[in-house]
Short mmCIF file of C-alpha atoms and ligand atoms in Angstrom, two decimals:
data_model
loop_
_atom_site.label_atom_id
_atom_site.label_comp_id
_atom_site.label_asym_id
_atom_site.label_seq_id
_atom_site.Cartn_x
_atom_site.Cartn_y
_atom_site.Cartn_z
CA UNK A 1 -35.91 -64.44 -67.49
CA UNK A 2 -32.84 -62.45 -67.15
CA UNK A 3 -32.07 -59.19 -69.05
CA UNK A 4 -30.36 -60.82 -72.18
CA UNK A 5 -33.28 -63.40 -72.35
CA UNK A 6 -35.63 -60.50 -72.41
CA UNK A 7 -34.13 -58.48 -75.23
CA UNK A 8 -33.79 -61.40 -77.39
CA UNK A 9 -37.06 -61.72 -77.08
CA UNK A 10 -38.51 -58.35 -77.65
CA UNK A 11 -35.93 -58.04 -80.29
CA UNK A 12 -38.67 -60.01 -82.41
CA UNK A 13 -36.45 -63.03 -83.47
CA UNK A 14 -38.75 -65.67 -81.67
CA UNK A 15 -42.05 -64.28 -81.41
CA UNK A 16 -44.04 -67.78 -82.02
CA UNK A 17 -42.57 -69.23 -79.30
CA UNK A 18 -42.89 -66.53 -77.17
CA UNK A 19 -46.41 -65.91 -77.82
CA UNK A 20 -46.96 -69.94 -77.17
CA UNK A 21 -45.15 -69.44 -74.08
CA UNK A 22 -46.99 -66.75 -72.67
CA UNK A 23 -50.37 -68.12 -73.61
CA UNK A 24 -49.75 -71.30 -72.13
CA UNK A 25 -48.89 -69.44 -69.04
CA UNK A 26 -52.04 -66.98 -68.88
CA UNK A 27 -54.27 -70.14 -69.58
CA UNK A 28 -52.46 -72.12 -66.42
CA UNK A 29 -52.99 -68.64 -64.40
CA UNK A 30 -55.83 -66.28 -64.99
CA UNK A 31 -57.62 -67.92 -67.50
CA UNK A 32 -59.11 -66.83 -70.66
CA UNK A 33 -61.88 -64.29 -69.29
CA UNK A 34 -61.36 -60.44 -69.54
CA UNK A 35 -62.61 -57.97 -67.33
CA UNK A 36 -63.86 -54.71 -67.93
CA UNK A 37 -63.37 -51.47 -66.51
CA UNK A 38 -65.56 -48.79 -67.45
CA UNK A 39 -63.35 -45.57 -67.87
CA UNK A 40 -64.23 -42.60 -66.93
CA UNK A 41 -62.53 -39.48 -67.77
CA UNK A 42 -63.18 -36.92 -65.15
CA UNK A 43 -61.43 -34.07 -66.41
CA UNK A 44 -58.86 -32.72 -68.47
CA UNK A 45 -57.77 -30.19 -66.25
CA UNK A 46 -53.89 -30.46 -65.24
CA UNK A 47 -51.55 -28.80 -63.23
CA UNK A 48 -48.60 -30.85 -64.71
CA UNK A 49 -46.68 -30.20 -67.91
CA UNK A 50 -45.57 -33.57 -68.84
CA UNK A 51 -43.51 -33.31 -72.20
CA UNK A 52 -45.87 -35.91 -74.20
CA UNK A 53 -48.88 -35.42 -73.02
CA UNK A 54 -51.94 -33.41 -75.17
CA UNK A 55 -53.52 -32.49 -71.49
CA UNK A 56 -50.40 -30.66 -70.11
CA UNK A 57 -50.85 -27.22 -68.54
CA UNK A 58 -49.18 -25.31 -71.29
CA UNK A 59 -51.26 -26.91 -74.09
CA UNK A 60 -53.47 -23.84 -74.62
CA UNK A 61 -55.55 -25.46 -77.36
CA UNK A 62 -57.12 -27.87 -75.03
CA UNK A 63 -61.13 -26.92 -74.45
CA UNK A 64 -61.02 -27.96 -70.90
CA UNK A 65 -63.83 -29.59 -68.72
CA UNK A 66 -64.94 -31.25 -65.48
CA UNK A 67 -67.86 -33.81 -65.80
CA UNK A 68 -70.57 -32.83 -63.10
CA UNK A 69 -71.88 -35.56 -60.52
CA UNK A 70 -74.86 -36.33 -62.46
CA UNK A 71 -72.76 -37.23 -65.40
CA UNK A 72 -70.41 -39.57 -63.44
CA UNK A 73 -73.02 -40.82 -61.84
CA UNK A 74 -74.80 -42.02 -64.89
CA UNK A 75 -71.54 -43.20 -66.05
CA UNK A 76 -71.26 -45.55 -63.55
CA UNK A 77 -75.19 -46.10 -63.59
CA UNK A 78 -74.35 -47.61 -67.27
CA UNK A 79 -71.55 -49.74 -65.84
CA UNK A 80 -73.67 -51.13 -63.08
CA UNK A 81 -76.33 -51.58 -66.16
CA UNK A 82 -73.80 -53.68 -68.03
CA UNK A 83 -72.48 -55.59 -65.92
CA UNK A 84 -68.93 -54.11 -65.91
CA UNK A 85 -68.82 -54.56 -62.10
CA UNK A 86 -65.59 -52.07 -62.26
CA UNK A 87 -64.72 -48.40 -62.82
CA UNK A 88 -61.95 -46.52 -63.42
CA UNK A 89 -62.07 -42.76 -62.71
CA UNK A 90 -58.84 -40.76 -64.32
CA UNK A 91 -58.26 -37.44 -64.75
CA UNK A 92 -55.59 -34.83 -65.31
CA UNK A 93 -53.62 -33.96 -62.01
CA UNK A 94 -54.60 -31.61 -59.71
CA UNK A 95 -53.56 -31.37 -55.92
CA UNK A 96 -55.77 -29.48 -53.66
CA UNK A 97 -58.38 -29.37 -50.95
CA UNK A 98 -60.98 -28.48 -53.59
CA UNK A 99 -59.98 -31.63 -55.98
CA UNK A 100 -59.54 -33.97 -53.06
CA UNK A 101 -62.81 -33.62 -51.45
CA UNK A 102 -64.41 -33.85 -54.82
CA UNK A 103 -63.16 -37.27 -55.57
CA UNK A 104 -64.10 -38.40 -52.46
CA UNK A 105 -67.58 -37.86 -52.38
CA UNK A 106 -67.80 -39.06 -56.06
CA UNK A 107 -66.58 -42.31 -54.62
CA UNK A 108 -69.40 -41.65 -51.92
CA UNK A 109 -72.07 -41.39 -54.65
CA UNK A 110 -70.81 -44.30 -56.50
CA UNK A 111 -70.78 -46.49 -53.52
CA UNK A 112 -74.73 -45.57 -52.60
CA UNK A 113 -76.02 -46.07 -56.29
CA UNK A 114 -73.82 -49.31 -56.41
CA UNK A 115 -74.68 -50.45 -52.68
CA UNK A 116 -70.65 -51.19 -52.81
CA UNK A 117 -71.08 -53.60 -55.77
CA UNK A 118 -68.69 -51.52 -58.34
CA UNK A 119 -65.02 -51.75 -57.64
CA UNK A 120 -63.23 -48.26 -58.43
CA UNK A 121 -60.22 -47.73 -59.58
CA UNK A 122 -58.71 -44.03 -59.46
CA UNK A 123 -55.68 -43.04 -61.67
CA UNK A 124 -55.54 -39.43 -60.38
CA UNK A 125 -51.90 -38.99 -60.27
CA UNK A 126 -49.50 -37.95 -57.36
CA UNK A 127 -50.75 -37.10 -54.16
CA UNK A 128 -49.77 -37.04 -50.82
CA UNK A 129 -50.04 -40.48 -48.52
CA UNK A 130 -53.12 -38.50 -46.47
CA UNK A 131 -54.83 -38.26 -49.58
CA UNK A 132 -54.14 -41.48 -50.87
CA UNK A 133 -55.71 -42.90 -47.56
CA UNK A 134 -58.67 -40.75 -47.46
CA UNK A 135 -59.95 -41.92 -51.01
CA UNK A 136 -59.04 -45.78 -49.73
CA UNK A 137 -61.14 -45.42 -46.84
CA UNK A 138 -63.89 -43.64 -49.16
CA UNK A 139 -64.22 -47.04 -51.52
CA UNK A 140 -61.69 -46.66 -53.79
CA UNK A 141 -59.42 -50.05 -53.59
CA UNK A 142 -57.31 -49.80 -56.62
CA UNK A 143 -54.82 -47.41 -58.10
CA UNK A 144 -52.97 -46.74 -61.32
CA UNK A 145 -49.96 -44.89 -61.47
CA UNK A 146 -47.36 -45.54 -64.34
CA UNK A 147 -43.51 -44.93 -64.04
CA UNK A 148 -43.81 -44.29 -67.36
CA UNK A 149 -40.11 -45.33 -68.07
CA UNK A 150 -38.10 -46.92 -65.29
CA UNK A 151 -34.99 -45.21 -66.54
CA UNK A 152 -34.28 -42.22 -64.55
CA UNK A 153 -32.46 -40.57 -67.22
CA UNK A 154 -35.55 -41.26 -69.75
CA UNK A 155 -37.73 -39.91 -66.87
CA UNK A 156 -35.98 -36.64 -66.77
CA UNK A 157 -36.17 -36.20 -70.26
CA UNK A 158 -39.59 -36.56 -71.01
CA UNK A 159 -40.35 -34.38 -67.73
CA UNK A 160 -40.12 -31.20 -66.63
CA UNK A 161 -37.77 -30.69 -63.51
CA UNK A 162 -40.89 -30.57 -60.90
CA UNK A 163 -41.65 -34.01 -61.42
CA UNK A 164 -39.40 -36.17 -59.83
CA UNK A 165 -38.44 -39.95 -60.27
CA UNK A 166 -37.87 -40.67 -56.85
CA UNK A 167 -41.27 -39.00 -55.80
CA UNK A 168 -43.22 -41.13 -58.48
CA UNK A 169 -41.19 -44.63 -57.26
CA UNK A 170 -42.64 -43.45 -53.59
CA UNK A 171 -46.16 -42.69 -54.15
CA UNK A 172 -46.03 -46.29 -55.98
CA UNK A 173 -45.11 -47.88 -52.50
CA UNK A 174 -46.92 -45.44 -50.55
CA UNK A 175 -50.30 -46.86 -52.47
CA UNK A 176 -49.08 -50.05 -51.65
CA UNK A 177 -48.65 -49.82 -48.30
CA UNK A 178 -52.09 -48.06 -47.96
CA UNK A 179 -53.52 -51.45 -49.33
CA UNK A 180 -54.51 -50.18 -52.98
CA UNK A 181 -54.13 -53.12 -55.76
CA UNK A 182 -51.56 -50.81 -57.15
CA UNK A 183 -50.80 -50.99 -61.20
CA UNK A 184 -48.07 -49.16 -63.03
CA UNK A 185 -46.74 -49.32 -66.25
CA UNK A 186 -44.89 -47.41 -69.31
CA UNK A 187 -45.19 -46.15 -72.42
CA UNK A 188 -43.52 -48.32 -75.46
CA UNK A 189 -41.26 -46.55 -78.43
CA UNK A 190 -40.71 -43.57 -76.42
CA UNK A 191 -37.84 -41.06 -77.94
CA UNK A 192 -34.54 -41.92 -76.39
CA UNK A 193 -35.87 -45.76 -75.53
CA UNK A 194 -34.05 -48.66 -76.41
CA UNK A 195 -35.22 -52.58 -76.19
CA UNK A 196 -32.77 -52.83 -72.96
CA UNK A 197 -34.65 -49.98 -71.45
CA UNK A 198 -37.99 -52.13 -71.85
CA UNK A 199 -36.18 -55.19 -70.69
CA UNK A 200 -35.39 -52.79 -67.75
CA UNK A 201 -39.33 -51.61 -67.47
CA UNK A 202 -40.34 -55.44 -67.10
CA UNK A 203 -37.87 -56.23 -64.21
CA UNK A 204 -38.66 -52.92 -62.77
CA UNK A 205 -42.65 -53.87 -62.53
CA UNK A 206 -41.49 -57.30 -61.19
CA UNK A 207 -39.20 -55.66 -58.59
CA UNK A 208 -41.98 -53.37 -57.24
CA UNK A 209 -44.34 -56.51 -57.22
CA UNK A 210 -47.27 -54.63 -59.04
CA UNK A 211 -50.55 -55.94 -58.79
CA UNK A 212 -51.81 -54.43 -62.39
CA UNK A 213 -50.20 -53.08 -65.02
CA UNK A 214 -51.27 -51.05 -68.20
CA UNK A 215 -48.84 -50.41 -70.82
CA UNK A 216 -49.17 -48.96 -74.21
CA UNK A 217 -47.48 -47.34 -77.15
CA UNK A 218 -46.39 -44.11 -77.22
CA UNK A 219 -47.99 -41.76 -79.48
CA UNK A 220 -46.85 -38.52 -80.21
CA UNK A 221 -49.45 -35.25 -79.72
CA UNK A 222 -48.67 -32.60 -82.22
CA UNK A 223 -49.15 -29.69 -79.72
CA UNK A 224 -46.49 -30.94 -76.91
CA UNK A 225 -42.67 -30.65 -76.69
CA UNK A 226 -42.13 -34.68 -77.52
CA UNK A 227 -44.33 -34.46 -80.47
CA UNK A 228 -41.69 -33.61 -82.92
CA UNK A 229 -39.04 -35.42 -80.99
CA UNK A 230 -38.03 -38.97 -83.00
CA UNK A 231 -38.20 -42.25 -81.56
CA UNK A 232 -35.83 -45.11 -82.68
CA UNK A 233 -39.54 -47.49 -83.28
CA UNK A 234 -42.11 -46.75 -85.94
CA UNK A 235 -45.62 -47.15 -85.12
CA UNK A 236 -46.13 -50.72 -86.67
CA UNK A 237 -42.81 -51.95 -84.61
CA UNK A 238 -44.43 -49.99 -81.16
CA UNK A 239 -47.49 -52.54 -81.80
CA UNK A 240 -45.52 -55.43 -81.98
CA UNK A 241 -43.15 -54.18 -79.17
CA UNK A 242 -46.54 -53.88 -76.96
CA UNK A 243 -47.59 -57.32 -77.51
CA UNK A 244 -43.80 -58.56 -76.80
CA UNK A 245 -44.20 -56.67 -73.69
CA UNK A 246 -47.59 -57.73 -72.37
CA UNK A 247 -46.30 -61.90 -73.19
CA UNK A 248 -42.99 -61.28 -71.34
CA UNK A 249 -44.94 -59.46 -68.67
CA UNK A 250 -47.60 -62.05 -68.54
CA UNK A 251 -44.79 -64.73 -67.83
CA UNK A 252 -42.85 -62.83 -65.93
CA UNK A 253 -45.83 -62.29 -63.34
CA UNK A 254 -48.18 -64.62 -64.11
CA UNK A 255 -51.27 -63.97 -61.92
CA UNK A 256 -51.48 -59.89 -62.15
CA UNK A 257 -53.99 -58.12 -64.09
CA UNK A 258 -52.63 -56.83 -67.86
CA UNK A 259 -54.84 -54.21 -69.71
CA UNK A 260 -54.88 -54.42 -73.34
CA UNK A 261 -55.06 -50.10 -74.09
CA UNK A 262 -56.33 -47.97 -75.97
CA UNK A 263 -53.17 -46.20 -76.99
CA UNK A 264 -52.86 -50.10 -78.48
CA UNK A 265 -55.87 -49.83 -80.46
CA UNK A 266 -55.47 -46.48 -81.70
CA UNK A 267 -52.40 -47.53 -83.56
CA UNK A 268 -53.81 -50.94 -84.50
CA UNK A 269 -57.02 -51.72 -84.27
CA UNK A 270 -56.93 -55.43 -84.13
CA UNK A 271 -53.86 -55.69 -81.60
CA UNK A 272 -56.25 -55.33 -78.95
CA UNK A 273 -57.51 -58.59 -79.13
CA UNK A 274 -53.97 -59.95 -79.87
CA UNK A 275 -53.06 -58.33 -76.54
CA UNK A 276 -55.43 -60.14 -74.51
CA UNK A 277 -54.34 -63.71 -76.76
CA UNK A 278 -51.11 -63.11 -75.63
CA UNK A 279 -51.01 -62.37 -72.15
CA UNK A 280 -53.67 -59.11 -71.48
CA UNK A 281 -57.04 -59.87 -69.52
CA UNK A 282 -58.60 -56.24 -69.32
CA UNK A 283 -60.00 -54.12 -71.42
CA UNK A 284 -61.27 -50.09 -70.26
CA UNK A 285 -63.92 -49.21 -72.54
CA UNK A 286 -64.53 -45.39 -72.34
CA UNK A 287 -67.73 -44.83 -70.59
CA UNK A 288 -67.12 -40.56 -70.64
CA UNK A 289 -70.00 -38.78 -71.94
CA UNK A 290 -69.20 -38.21 -75.40
CA UNK A 291 -69.48 -34.52 -75.39
CA UNK A 292 -66.79 -34.34 -73.12
CA UNK A 293 -64.65 -37.45 -74.27
CA UNK A 294 -63.27 -35.33 -77.42
CA UNK A 295 -61.29 -33.31 -75.44
CA UNK A 296 -59.56 -35.79 -73.77
CA UNK A 297 -56.80 -36.39 -75.73
CA UNK A 298 -53.89 -37.58 -74.38
CA UNK A 299 -52.51 -38.34 -77.81
CA UNK A 300 -53.58 -37.78 -81.43
CA UNK A 301 -56.26 -39.51 -83.22
CA UNK A 302 -57.25 -41.37 -79.71
CA UNK A 303 -59.40 -45.00 -80.71
CA UNK A 304 -63.21 -44.90 -79.51
CA UNK A 305 -64.73 -47.69 -80.58
CA UNK A 306 -64.80 -51.01 -78.95
CA UNK A 307 -66.61 -54.35 -79.78
CA UNK A 308 -66.96 -56.19 -76.98
CA UNK A 309 -68.37 -59.10 -78.97
CA UNK A 310 -64.95 -60.41 -79.47
CA UNK A 311 -63.75 -61.08 -75.93
CA UNK A 312 -64.92 -63.70 -73.58
CA UNK A 313 -66.41 -60.99 -70.99
CA UNK A 314 -66.68 -62.11 -67.29
CA UNK A 315 -69.78 -59.53 -67.28
CA UNK A 316 -70.27 -59.29 -63.19
CA UNK A 317 -67.16 -60.10 -61.68
CA UNK A 318 -64.76 -57.33 -60.43
CA UNK A 319 -62.00 -59.35 -61.29
CA UNK A 320 -59.44 -58.50 -58.54
CA UNK A 321 -55.81 -59.48 -59.08
CA UNK A 322 -55.14 -63.01 -58.49
CA UNK A 323 -51.39 -61.85 -57.23
CA UNK A 324 -53.08 -58.94 -54.93
CA UNK A 325 -54.93 -61.90 -53.18
CA UNK A 326 -52.44 -64.01 -52.68
N1 SAH B 1 -52.84 -37.46 -64.51
C1 SAH B 1 -52.98 -38.56 -64.67
C2 SAH B 1 -53.80 -39.84 -65.44
C3 SAH B 1 -54.02 -39.12 -66.55
S1 SAH B 1 -52.85 -39.49 -67.71
C4 SAH B 1 -51.39 -39.77 -64.35
O1 SAH B 1 -50.41 -38.88 -65.07
O2 SAH B 1 -51.37 -40.73 -63.85
C5 SAH B 1 -52.64 -41.47 -67.89
C6 SAH B 1 -51.47 -41.78 -68.76
O3 SAH B 1 -51.71 -41.82 -70.13
C7 SAH B 1 -50.50 -41.38 -68.31
O4 SAH B 1 -49.54 -42.19 -67.34
C8 SAH B 1 -49.44 -41.78 -69.85
O5 SAH B 1 -48.84 -42.96 -69.39
C9 SAH B 1 -50.40 -41.75 -70.55
N2 SAH B 1 -50.36 -40.84 -71.79
C10 SAH B 1 -50.04 -39.76 -71.92
N3 SAH B 1 -49.69 -38.96 -73.10
C11 SAH B 1 -49.66 -40.18 -73.76
C12 SAH B 1 -48.91 -40.41 -74.95
N4 SAH B 1 -48.58 -39.09 -76.08
N5 SAH B 1 -48.62 -41.53 -75.68
C13 SAH B 1 -49.25 -42.86 -74.95
N6 SAH B 1 -49.84 -42.56 -73.66
C14 SAH B 1 -49.73 -41.30 -73.05
FE1 SF4 B 2 -51.73 -34.09 -66.61
FE2 SF4 B 2 -50.87 -36.82 -66.56
FE3 SF4 B 2 -51.07 -36.00 -69.13
FE4 SF4 B 2 -49.10 -35.44 -67.09
S1 SF4 B 2 -49.29 -37.65 -67.82
S2 SF4 B 2 -49.70 -33.89 -68.34
S3 SF4 B 2 -49.92 -35.44 -65.26
S4 SF4 B 2 -52.81 -35.78 -67.62
#
């Protein structure tokens, strides 16, 4: 599909046709199973100041926490016992020897308790190549780093000047070179963003040849600079756009893993299942201990409930990206 066709479908004039096509592509490639990744929100302490995110350094209303080793091990054990086969360690971004060591040691603990049977994904932001290599060698073989928006203009308007578009792209290239199954993604419905930008985001993911994608609606957080800036799309439209983005990406990149995100179900409870029907094949139940979970507020009113019964779950399977395997 070229840019014009993507824009045509994103505009919503042919949803039935689009979803029929994407559903067929999904059935013929990754199939109907849903893979689980237990999400462990390690810490909301962050050194960066992204304009959209509630965890940003300058937000002094956040009660900051960091999970203990015991908490992380308990969450990993929960994932093991419930046959999730895979966990994600996500955190605010810190770049320090202490943080690098901590992640490395947690990876060792998880490897030990699971005897290597839990696939671990990291989502710990921009790091240098040596750090990415250390974590890879310690057992993390998947990494999520969103581009947020593939438009450098938008990227620069939603980040302080200390966060650089080219650096972000380079990090994603490095992750691939190191050997990670590499995931990226964007926020949908950002201020300044148009349908054309979203079409470009899809083409960018294709050109980067990513293995996995997590993308969801942008949701305002009141205590952030972007929280009061208008978006072109209201919340219902962001939900519809996210479903179209998932469907289009499935058609463009049939063999990748695509997550149906928490942000999507935050805006519309039923949409998480709908995204699975039209193209996504991964969900990430939150397994962070609940006393800390309430403080990991990337955006307002984050959804916390998830009913796994509605999905055809591949229990006990790590669900490696077919695209990566090829
Ligand atoms: N610090 C790491 C991981 C945590 S943030 C990082 O930045 O990569 C994980 C993701 O949360 C970000 O990539 C961003 O896309 C998403 N996020 C942050 N604020 C958001 C908001 N207001 N609405 C929707 N998604 C948001
Ligand atoms: Fe920190 Fe990630 Fe939020 Fe940016 S998006 S402020 S790096 S947690």
